[in-house]
Short mmCIF file of N, CA and C in Angstrom, two decimals:
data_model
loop_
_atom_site.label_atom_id
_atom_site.label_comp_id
_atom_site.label_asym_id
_atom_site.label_seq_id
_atom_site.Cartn_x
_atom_site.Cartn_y
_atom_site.Cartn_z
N UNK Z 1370 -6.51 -8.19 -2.52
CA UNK Z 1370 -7.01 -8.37 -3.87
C UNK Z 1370 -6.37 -7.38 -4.82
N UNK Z 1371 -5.99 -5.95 -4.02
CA UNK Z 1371 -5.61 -5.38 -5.19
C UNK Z 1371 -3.96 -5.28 -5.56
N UNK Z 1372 -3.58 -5.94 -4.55
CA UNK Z 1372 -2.24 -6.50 -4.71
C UNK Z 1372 -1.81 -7.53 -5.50
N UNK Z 1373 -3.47 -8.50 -5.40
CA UNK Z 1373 -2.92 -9.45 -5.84
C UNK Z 1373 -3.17 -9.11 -8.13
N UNK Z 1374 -4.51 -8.15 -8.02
CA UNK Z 1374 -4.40 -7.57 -9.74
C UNK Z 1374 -3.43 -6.97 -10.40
N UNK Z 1375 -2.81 -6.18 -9.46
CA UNK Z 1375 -1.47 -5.19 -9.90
C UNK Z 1375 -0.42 -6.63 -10.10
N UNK Z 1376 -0.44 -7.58 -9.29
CA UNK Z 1376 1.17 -8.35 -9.59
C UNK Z 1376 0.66 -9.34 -10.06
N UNK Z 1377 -0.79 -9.45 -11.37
CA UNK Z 1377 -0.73 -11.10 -11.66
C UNK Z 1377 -0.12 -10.68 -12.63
N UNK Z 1378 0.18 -10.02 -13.70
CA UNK Z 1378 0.91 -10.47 -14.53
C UNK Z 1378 2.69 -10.90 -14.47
N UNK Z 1379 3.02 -10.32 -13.55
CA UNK Z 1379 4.79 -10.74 -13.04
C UNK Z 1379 4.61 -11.84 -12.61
N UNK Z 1380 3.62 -12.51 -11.92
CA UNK Z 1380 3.70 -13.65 -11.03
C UNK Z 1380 3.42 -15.05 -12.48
N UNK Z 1381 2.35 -14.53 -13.71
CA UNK Z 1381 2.42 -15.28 -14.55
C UNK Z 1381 3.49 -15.67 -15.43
N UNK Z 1382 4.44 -14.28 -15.50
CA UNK Z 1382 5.54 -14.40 -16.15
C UNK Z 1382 6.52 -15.49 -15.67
N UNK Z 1383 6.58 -14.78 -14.16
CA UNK Z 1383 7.90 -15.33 -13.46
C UNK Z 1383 7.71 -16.87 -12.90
N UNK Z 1384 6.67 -16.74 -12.03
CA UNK Z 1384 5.84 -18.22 -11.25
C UNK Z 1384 4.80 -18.77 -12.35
N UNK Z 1385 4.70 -18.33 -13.67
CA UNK Z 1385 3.91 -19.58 -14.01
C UNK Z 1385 2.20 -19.82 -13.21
N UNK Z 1386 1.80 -18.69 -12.41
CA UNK Z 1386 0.44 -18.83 -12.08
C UNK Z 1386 -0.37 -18.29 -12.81
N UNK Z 1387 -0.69 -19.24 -13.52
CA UNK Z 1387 -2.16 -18.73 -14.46
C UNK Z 1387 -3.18 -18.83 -14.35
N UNK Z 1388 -3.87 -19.17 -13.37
CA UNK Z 1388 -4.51 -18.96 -12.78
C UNK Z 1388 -4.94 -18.44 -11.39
N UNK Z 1389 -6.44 -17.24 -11.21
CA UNK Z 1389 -6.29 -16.68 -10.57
C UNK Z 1389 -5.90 -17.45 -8.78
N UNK Z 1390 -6.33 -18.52 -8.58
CA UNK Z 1390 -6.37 -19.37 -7.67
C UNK Z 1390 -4.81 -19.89 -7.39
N UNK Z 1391 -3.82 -20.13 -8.38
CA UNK Z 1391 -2.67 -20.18 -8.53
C UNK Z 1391 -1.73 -18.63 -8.18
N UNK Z 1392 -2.48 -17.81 -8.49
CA UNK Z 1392 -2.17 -16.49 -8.19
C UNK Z 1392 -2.37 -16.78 -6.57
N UNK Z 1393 -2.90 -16.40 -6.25
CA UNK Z 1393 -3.05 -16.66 -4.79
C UNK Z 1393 -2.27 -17.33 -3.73
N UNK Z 1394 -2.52 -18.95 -4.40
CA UNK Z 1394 -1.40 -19.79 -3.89
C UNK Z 1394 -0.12 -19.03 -3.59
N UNK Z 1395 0.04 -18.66 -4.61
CA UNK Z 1395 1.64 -18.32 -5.07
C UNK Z 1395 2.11 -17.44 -3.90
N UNK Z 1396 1.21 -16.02 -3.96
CA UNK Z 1396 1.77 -15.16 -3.12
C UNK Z 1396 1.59 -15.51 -1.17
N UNK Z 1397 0.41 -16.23 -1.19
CA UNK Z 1397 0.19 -16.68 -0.19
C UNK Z 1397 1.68 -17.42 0.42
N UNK Z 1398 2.26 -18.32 -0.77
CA UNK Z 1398 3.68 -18.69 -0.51
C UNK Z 1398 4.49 -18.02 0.14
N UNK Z 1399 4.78 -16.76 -0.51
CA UNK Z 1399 5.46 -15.88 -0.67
C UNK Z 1399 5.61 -15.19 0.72
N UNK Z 1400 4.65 -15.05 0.57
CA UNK Z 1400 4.48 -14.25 2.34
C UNK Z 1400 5.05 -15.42 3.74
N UNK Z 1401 4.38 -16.78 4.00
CA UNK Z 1401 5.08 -17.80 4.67
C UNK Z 1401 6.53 -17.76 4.37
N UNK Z 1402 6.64 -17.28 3.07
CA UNK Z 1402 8.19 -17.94 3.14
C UNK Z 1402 8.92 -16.26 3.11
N UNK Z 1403 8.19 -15.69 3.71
CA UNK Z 1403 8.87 -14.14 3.61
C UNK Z 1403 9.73 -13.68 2.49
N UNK Z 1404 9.54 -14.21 1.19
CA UNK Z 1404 9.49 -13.73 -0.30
C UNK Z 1404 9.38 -12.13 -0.27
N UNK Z 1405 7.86 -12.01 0.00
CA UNK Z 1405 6.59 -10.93 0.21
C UNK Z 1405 6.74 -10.37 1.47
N UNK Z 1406 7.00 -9.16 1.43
CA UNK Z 1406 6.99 -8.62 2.67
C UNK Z 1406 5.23 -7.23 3.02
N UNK Z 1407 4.90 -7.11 3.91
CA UNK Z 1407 3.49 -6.18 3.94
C UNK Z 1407 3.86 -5.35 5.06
N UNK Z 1408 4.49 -4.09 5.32
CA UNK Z 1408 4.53 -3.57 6.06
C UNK Z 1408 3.63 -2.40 6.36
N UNK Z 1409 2.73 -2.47 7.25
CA UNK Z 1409 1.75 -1.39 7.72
C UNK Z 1409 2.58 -0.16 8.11
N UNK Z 1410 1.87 1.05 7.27
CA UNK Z 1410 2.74 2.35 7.36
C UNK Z 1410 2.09 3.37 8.06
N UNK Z 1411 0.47 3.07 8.73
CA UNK Z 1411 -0.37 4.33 9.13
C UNK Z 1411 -1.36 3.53 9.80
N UNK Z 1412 -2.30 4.35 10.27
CA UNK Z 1412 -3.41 3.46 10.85
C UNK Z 1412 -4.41 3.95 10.21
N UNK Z 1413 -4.28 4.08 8.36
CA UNK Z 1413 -5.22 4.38 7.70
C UNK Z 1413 -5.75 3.44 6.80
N UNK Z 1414 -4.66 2.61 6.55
CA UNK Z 1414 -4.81 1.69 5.15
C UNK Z 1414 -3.95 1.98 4.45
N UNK Z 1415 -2.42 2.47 4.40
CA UNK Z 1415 -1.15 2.44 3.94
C UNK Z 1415 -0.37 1.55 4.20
N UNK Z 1416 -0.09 0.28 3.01
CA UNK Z 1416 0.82 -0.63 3.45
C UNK Z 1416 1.76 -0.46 2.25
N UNK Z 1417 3.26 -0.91 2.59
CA UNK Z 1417 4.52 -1.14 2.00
C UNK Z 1417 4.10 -2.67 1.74
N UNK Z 1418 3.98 -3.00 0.23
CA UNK Z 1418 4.90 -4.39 -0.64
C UNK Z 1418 5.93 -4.34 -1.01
N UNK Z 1419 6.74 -5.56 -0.33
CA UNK Z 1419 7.99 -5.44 -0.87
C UNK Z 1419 8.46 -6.94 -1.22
N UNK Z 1420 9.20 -7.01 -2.27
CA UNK Z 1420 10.21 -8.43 -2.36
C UNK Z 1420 11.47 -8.07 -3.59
N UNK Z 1421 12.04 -9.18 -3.82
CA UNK Z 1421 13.65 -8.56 -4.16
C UNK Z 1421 13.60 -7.48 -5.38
N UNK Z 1422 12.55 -7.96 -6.01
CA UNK Z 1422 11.91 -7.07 -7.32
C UNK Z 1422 11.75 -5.56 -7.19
N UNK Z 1423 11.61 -5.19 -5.81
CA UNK Z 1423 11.01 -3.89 -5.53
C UNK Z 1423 10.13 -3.67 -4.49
N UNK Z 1424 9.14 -2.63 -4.25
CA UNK Z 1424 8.57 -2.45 -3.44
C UNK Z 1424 7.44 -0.95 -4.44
N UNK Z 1425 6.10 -1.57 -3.76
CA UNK Z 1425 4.89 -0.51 -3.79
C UNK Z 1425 4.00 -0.40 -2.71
N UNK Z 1426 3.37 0.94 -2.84
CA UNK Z 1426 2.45 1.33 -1.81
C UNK Z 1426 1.59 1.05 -2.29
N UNK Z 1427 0.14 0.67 -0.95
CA UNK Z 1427 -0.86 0.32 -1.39
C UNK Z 1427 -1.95 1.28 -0.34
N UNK Z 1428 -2.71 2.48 -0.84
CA UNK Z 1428 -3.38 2.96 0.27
C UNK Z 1428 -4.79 1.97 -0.29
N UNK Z 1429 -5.50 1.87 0.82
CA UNK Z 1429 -6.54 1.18 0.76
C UNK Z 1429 -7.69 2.51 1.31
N UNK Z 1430 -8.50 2.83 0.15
CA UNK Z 1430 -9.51 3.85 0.27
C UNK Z 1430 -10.87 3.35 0.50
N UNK Z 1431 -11.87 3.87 0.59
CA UNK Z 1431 -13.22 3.69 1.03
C UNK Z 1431 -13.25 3.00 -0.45
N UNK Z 1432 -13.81 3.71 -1.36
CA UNK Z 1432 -14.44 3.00 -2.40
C UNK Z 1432 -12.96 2.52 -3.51
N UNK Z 1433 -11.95 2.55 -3.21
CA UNK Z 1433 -10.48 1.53 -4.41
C UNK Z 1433 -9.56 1.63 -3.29
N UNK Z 1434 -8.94 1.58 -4.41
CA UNK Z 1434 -7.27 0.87 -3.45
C UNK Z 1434 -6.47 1.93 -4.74
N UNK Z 1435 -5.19 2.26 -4.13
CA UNK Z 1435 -4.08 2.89 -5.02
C UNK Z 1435 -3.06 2.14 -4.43
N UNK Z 1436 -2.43 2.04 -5.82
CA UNK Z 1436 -1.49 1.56 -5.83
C UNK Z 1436 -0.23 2.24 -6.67
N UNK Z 1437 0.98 2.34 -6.11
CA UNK Z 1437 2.00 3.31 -6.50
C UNK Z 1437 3.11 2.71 -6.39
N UNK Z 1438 3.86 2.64 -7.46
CA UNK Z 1438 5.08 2.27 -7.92
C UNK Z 1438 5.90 3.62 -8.74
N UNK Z 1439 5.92 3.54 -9.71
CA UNK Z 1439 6.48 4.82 -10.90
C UNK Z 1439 5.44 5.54 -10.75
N UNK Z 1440 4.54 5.19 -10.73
CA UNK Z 1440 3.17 5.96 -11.43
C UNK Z 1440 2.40 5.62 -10.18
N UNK Z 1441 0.56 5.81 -10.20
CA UNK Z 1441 -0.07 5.54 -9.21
C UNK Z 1441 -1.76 4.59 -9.98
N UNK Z 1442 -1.42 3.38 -9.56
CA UNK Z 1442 -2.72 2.40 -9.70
C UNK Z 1442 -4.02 2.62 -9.29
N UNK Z 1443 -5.00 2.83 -9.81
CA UNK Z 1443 -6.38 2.92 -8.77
C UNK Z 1443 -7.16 2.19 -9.42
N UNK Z 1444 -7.29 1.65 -8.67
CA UNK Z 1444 -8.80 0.22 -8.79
C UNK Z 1444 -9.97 0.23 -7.81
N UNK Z 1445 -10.90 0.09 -8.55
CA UNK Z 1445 -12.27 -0.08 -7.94
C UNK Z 1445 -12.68 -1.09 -6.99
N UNK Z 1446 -12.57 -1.02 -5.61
CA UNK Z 1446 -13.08 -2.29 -4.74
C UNK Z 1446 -14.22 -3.09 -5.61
N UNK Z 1447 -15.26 -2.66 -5.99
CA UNK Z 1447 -16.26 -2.86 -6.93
C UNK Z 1447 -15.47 -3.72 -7.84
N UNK Z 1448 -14.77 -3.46 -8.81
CA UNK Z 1448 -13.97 -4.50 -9.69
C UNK Z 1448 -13.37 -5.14 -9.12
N UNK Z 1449 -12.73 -5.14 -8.14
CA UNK Z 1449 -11.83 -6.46 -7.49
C UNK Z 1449 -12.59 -6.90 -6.99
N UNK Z 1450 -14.16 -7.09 -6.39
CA UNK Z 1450 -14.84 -7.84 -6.15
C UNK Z 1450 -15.59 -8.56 -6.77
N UNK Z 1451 -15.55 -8.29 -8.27
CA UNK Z 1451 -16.35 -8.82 -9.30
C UNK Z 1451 -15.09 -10.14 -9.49
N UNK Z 1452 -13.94 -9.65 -9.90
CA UNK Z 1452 -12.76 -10.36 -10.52
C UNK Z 1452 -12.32 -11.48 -10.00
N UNK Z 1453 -12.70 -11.75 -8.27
CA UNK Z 1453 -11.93 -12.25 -7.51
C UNK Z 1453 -13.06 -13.25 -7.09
N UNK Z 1454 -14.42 -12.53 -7.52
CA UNK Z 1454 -15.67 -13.29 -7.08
C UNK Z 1454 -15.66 -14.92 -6.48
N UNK Z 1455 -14.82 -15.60 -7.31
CA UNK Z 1455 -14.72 -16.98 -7.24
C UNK Z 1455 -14.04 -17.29 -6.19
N UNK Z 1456 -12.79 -16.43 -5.93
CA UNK Z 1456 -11.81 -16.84 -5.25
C UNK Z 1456 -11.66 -16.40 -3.62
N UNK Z 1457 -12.79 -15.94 -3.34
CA UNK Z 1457 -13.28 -15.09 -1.94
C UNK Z 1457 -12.50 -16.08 -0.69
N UNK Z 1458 -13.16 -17.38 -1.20
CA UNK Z 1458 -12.30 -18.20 0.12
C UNK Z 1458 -11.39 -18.47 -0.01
N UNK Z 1459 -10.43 -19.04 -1.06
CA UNK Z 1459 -9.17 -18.58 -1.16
C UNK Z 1459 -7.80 -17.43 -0.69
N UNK Z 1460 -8.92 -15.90 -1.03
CA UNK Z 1460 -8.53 -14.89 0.14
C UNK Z 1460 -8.56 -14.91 1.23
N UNK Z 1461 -9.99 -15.54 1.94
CA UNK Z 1461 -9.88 -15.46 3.57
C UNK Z 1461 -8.85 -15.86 3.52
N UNK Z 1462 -8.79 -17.63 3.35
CA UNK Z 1462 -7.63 -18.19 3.57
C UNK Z 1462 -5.70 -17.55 3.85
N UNK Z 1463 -5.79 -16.94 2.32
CA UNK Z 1463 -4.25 -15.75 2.41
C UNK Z 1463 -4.63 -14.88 3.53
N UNK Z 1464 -5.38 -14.40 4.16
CA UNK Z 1464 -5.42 -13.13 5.12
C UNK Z 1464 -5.48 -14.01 6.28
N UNK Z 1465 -5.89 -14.64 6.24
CA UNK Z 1465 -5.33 -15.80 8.02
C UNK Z 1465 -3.79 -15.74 7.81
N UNK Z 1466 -3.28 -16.60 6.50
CA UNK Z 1466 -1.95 -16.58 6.39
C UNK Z 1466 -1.18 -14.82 6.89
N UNK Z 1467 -1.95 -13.88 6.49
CA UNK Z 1467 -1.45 -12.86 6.38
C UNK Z 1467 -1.10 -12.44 8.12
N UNK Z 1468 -2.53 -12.63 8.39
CA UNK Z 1468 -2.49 -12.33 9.90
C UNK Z 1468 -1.79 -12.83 10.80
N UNK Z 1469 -1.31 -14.47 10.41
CA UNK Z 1469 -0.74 -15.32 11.31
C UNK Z 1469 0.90 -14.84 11.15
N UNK Z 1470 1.24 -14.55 9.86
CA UNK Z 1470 2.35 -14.27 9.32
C UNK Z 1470 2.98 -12.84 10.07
N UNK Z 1471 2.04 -12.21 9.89
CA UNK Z 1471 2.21 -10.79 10.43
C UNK Z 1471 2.52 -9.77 9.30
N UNK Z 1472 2.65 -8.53 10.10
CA UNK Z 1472 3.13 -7.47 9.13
C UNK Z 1472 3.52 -6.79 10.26
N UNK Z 1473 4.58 -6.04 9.90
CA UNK Z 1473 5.21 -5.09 10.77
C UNK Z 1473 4.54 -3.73 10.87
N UNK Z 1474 4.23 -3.41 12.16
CA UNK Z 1474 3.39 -2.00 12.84
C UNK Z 1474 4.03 -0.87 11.64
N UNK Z 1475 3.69 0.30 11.79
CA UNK Z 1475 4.35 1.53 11.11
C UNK Z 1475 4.87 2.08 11.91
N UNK Z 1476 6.00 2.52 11.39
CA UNK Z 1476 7.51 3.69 12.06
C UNK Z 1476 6.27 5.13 12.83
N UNK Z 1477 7.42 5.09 13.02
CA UNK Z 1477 6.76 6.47 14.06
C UNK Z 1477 6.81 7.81 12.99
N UNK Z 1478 8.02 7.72 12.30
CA UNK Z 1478 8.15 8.48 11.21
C UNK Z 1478 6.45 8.38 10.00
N UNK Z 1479 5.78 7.76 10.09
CA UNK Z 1479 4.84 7.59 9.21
C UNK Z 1479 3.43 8.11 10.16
N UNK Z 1480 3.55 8.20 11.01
CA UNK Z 1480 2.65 8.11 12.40
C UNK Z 1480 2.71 9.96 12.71
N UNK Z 1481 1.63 10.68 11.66
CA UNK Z 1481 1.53 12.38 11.69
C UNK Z 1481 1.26 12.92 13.24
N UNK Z 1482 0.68 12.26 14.00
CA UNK Z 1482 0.37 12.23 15.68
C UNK Z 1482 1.85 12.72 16.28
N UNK Z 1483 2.53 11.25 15.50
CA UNK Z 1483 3.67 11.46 16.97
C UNK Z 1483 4.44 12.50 16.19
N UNK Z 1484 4.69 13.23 15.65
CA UNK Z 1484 5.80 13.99 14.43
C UNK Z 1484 6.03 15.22 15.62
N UNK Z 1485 6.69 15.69 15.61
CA UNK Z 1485 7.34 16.80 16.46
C UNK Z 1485 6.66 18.04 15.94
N UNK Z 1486 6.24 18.88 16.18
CA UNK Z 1486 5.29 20.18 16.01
C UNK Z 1486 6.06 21.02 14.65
N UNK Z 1487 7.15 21.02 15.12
CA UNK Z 1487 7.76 22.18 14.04
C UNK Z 1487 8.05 21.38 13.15
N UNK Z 1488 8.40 19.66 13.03
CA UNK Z 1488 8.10 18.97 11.69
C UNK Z 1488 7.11 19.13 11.18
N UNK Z 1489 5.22 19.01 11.60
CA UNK Z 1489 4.43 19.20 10.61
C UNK Z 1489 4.46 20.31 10.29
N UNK Z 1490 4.83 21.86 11.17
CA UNK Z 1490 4.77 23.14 10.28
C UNK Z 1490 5.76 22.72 9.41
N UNK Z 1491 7.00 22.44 9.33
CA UNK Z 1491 7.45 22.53 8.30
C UNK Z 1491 7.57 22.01 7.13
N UNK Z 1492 6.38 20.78 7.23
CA UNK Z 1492 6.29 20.05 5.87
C UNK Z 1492 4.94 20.86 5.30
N UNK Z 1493 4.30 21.25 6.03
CA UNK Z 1493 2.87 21.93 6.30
C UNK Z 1493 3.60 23.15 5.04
N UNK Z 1494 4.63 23.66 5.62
CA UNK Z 1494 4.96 25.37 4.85
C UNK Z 1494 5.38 24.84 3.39
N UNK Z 1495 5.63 23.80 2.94
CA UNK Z 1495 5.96 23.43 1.84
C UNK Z 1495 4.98 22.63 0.66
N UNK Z 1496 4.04 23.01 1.16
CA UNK Z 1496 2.14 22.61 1.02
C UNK Z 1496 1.75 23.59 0.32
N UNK Z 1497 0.69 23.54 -0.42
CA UNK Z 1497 -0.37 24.63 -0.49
C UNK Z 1497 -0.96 25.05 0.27
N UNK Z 1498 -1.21 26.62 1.38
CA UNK Z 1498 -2.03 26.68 2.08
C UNK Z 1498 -3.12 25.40 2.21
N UNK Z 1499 -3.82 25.62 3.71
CA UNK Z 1499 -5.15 24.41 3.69
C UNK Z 1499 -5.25 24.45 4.95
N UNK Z 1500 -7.12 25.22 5.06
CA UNK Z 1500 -7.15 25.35 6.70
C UNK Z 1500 -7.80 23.79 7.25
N UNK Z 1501 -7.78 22.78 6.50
CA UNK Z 1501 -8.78 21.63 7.23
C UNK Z 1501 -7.29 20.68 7.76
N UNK Z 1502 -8.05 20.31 8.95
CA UNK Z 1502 -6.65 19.75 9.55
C UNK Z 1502 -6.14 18.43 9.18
N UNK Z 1503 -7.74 17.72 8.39
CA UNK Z 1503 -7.29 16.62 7.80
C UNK Z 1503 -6.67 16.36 6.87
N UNK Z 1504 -7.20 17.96 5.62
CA UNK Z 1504 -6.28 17.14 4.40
C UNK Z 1504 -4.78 17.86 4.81
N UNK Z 1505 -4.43 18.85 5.88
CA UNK Z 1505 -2.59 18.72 6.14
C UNK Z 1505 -1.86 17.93 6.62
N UNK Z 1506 -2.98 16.63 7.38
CA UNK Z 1506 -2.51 15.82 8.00
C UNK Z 1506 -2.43 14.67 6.68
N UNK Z 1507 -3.35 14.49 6.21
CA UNK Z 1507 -3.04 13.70 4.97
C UNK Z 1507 -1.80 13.99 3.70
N UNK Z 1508 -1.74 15.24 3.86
CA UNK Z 1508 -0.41 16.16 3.07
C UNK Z 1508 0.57 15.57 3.73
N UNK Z 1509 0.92 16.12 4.84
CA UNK Z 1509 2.07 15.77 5.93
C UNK Z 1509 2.21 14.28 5.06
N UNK Z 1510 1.81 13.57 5.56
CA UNK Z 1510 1.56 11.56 5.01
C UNK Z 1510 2.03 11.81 3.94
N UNK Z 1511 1.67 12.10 2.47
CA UNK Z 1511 2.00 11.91 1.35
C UNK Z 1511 3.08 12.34 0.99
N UNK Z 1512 3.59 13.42 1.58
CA UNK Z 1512 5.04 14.41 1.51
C UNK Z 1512 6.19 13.15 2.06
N UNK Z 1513 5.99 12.37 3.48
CA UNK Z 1513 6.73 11.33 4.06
C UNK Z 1513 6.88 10.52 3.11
N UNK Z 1514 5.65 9.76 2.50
CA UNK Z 1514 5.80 8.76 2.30
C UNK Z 1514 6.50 9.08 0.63
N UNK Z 1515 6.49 9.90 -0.26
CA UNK Z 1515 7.10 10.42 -1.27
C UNK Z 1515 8.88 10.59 -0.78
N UNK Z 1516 9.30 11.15 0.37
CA UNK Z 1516 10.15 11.16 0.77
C UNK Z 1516 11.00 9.85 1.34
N UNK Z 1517 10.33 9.18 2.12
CA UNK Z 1517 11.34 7.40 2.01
C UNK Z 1517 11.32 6.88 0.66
N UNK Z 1518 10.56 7.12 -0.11
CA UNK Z 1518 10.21 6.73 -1.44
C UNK Z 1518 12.11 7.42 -2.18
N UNK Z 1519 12.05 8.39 -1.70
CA UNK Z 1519 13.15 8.79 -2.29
C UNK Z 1519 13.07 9.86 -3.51
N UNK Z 1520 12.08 10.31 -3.42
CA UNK Z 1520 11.38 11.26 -4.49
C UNK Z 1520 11.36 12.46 -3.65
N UNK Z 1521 12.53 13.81 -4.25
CA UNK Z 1521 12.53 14.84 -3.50
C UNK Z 1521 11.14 15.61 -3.80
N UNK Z 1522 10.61 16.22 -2.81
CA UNK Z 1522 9.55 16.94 -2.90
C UNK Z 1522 9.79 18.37 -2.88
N UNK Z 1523 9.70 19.56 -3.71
CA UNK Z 1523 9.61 20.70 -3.91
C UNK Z 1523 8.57 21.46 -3.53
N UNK Z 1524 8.87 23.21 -2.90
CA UNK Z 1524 7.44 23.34 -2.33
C UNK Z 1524 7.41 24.49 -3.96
N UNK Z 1525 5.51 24.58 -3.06
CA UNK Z 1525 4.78 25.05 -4.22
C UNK Z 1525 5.95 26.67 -4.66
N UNK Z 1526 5.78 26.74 -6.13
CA UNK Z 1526 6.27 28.43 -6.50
C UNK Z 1526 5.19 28.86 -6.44
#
């Protein structure tokens, strides 16, 4: 859903879906016809969108979803459930497609577990101090995923 709010307006531009149900259709297409690509990056709720246009991240949080391209999207599960209200079975529907379709597992490179010891110290040393192991492990993650992104990361002065 929150993939599908961030890209209705390109999809109205480009595909002509003006409606939200047409929205759907559309990308639902997209994905069968591997247009749309969804690659799972973590076993948190980090997925890669991609198609010839580009590519964004989508972490999927307890209470929104972010979404990051140039900048970073955050939407309220709460609002995409209001918005989409109508179109609920429509979604199941795309997420069968999704499931049947697949998405590709995440790299090992994205995967803070398997990372070699002196890789997380050393993305770790380029951090702000932080004795909780989750948010360095969540650091570690955001430093990676900023980095395939192609966005050099600087440590703190």
């Amino acid at each position: 859903m929150a993939y599908l709010s961030y890209s209705e307006d390109n999809y109205r531009k480009a595909r002509g879906a003006d409606s939200l149900s047409e929205l759907i259709d559309t990308v639902q297409d997209d994905i069968t016809s591997k247009c749309l690509t969804i690659k799972k990056l973590d076993n948190y709720g980090m997925f890669k969108v991609e198609n010839k246009f580009g590519s964004v991240l989508v972490d999927v949080l307890n209470g929104g979803v972010n979404i990051y391209d140039t900048k970073q999207h955050a939407l309220a599960k709460k609002d995409l459930y209001q918005k989409f209200d109508n179109n609920l079975s429509d979604i199941k529907v795309l997420t069968v497609t999704l499931k049947k379709t697949g998405y590709h597992n995440f790299g090992d490179v994205f995967n803070v577990d398997k990372l070699p010891e002196f890789t997380k110290l050393a993305v770790t040393a380029w951090l702000e101090p932080k004795s909780d192991d989750d948010i360095i492990s969540s650091n570690i993650r955001n430093v990676l995923i900023h980095l395939n992104k192609g966005i050099d990361v600087a440590p703190y002065q």
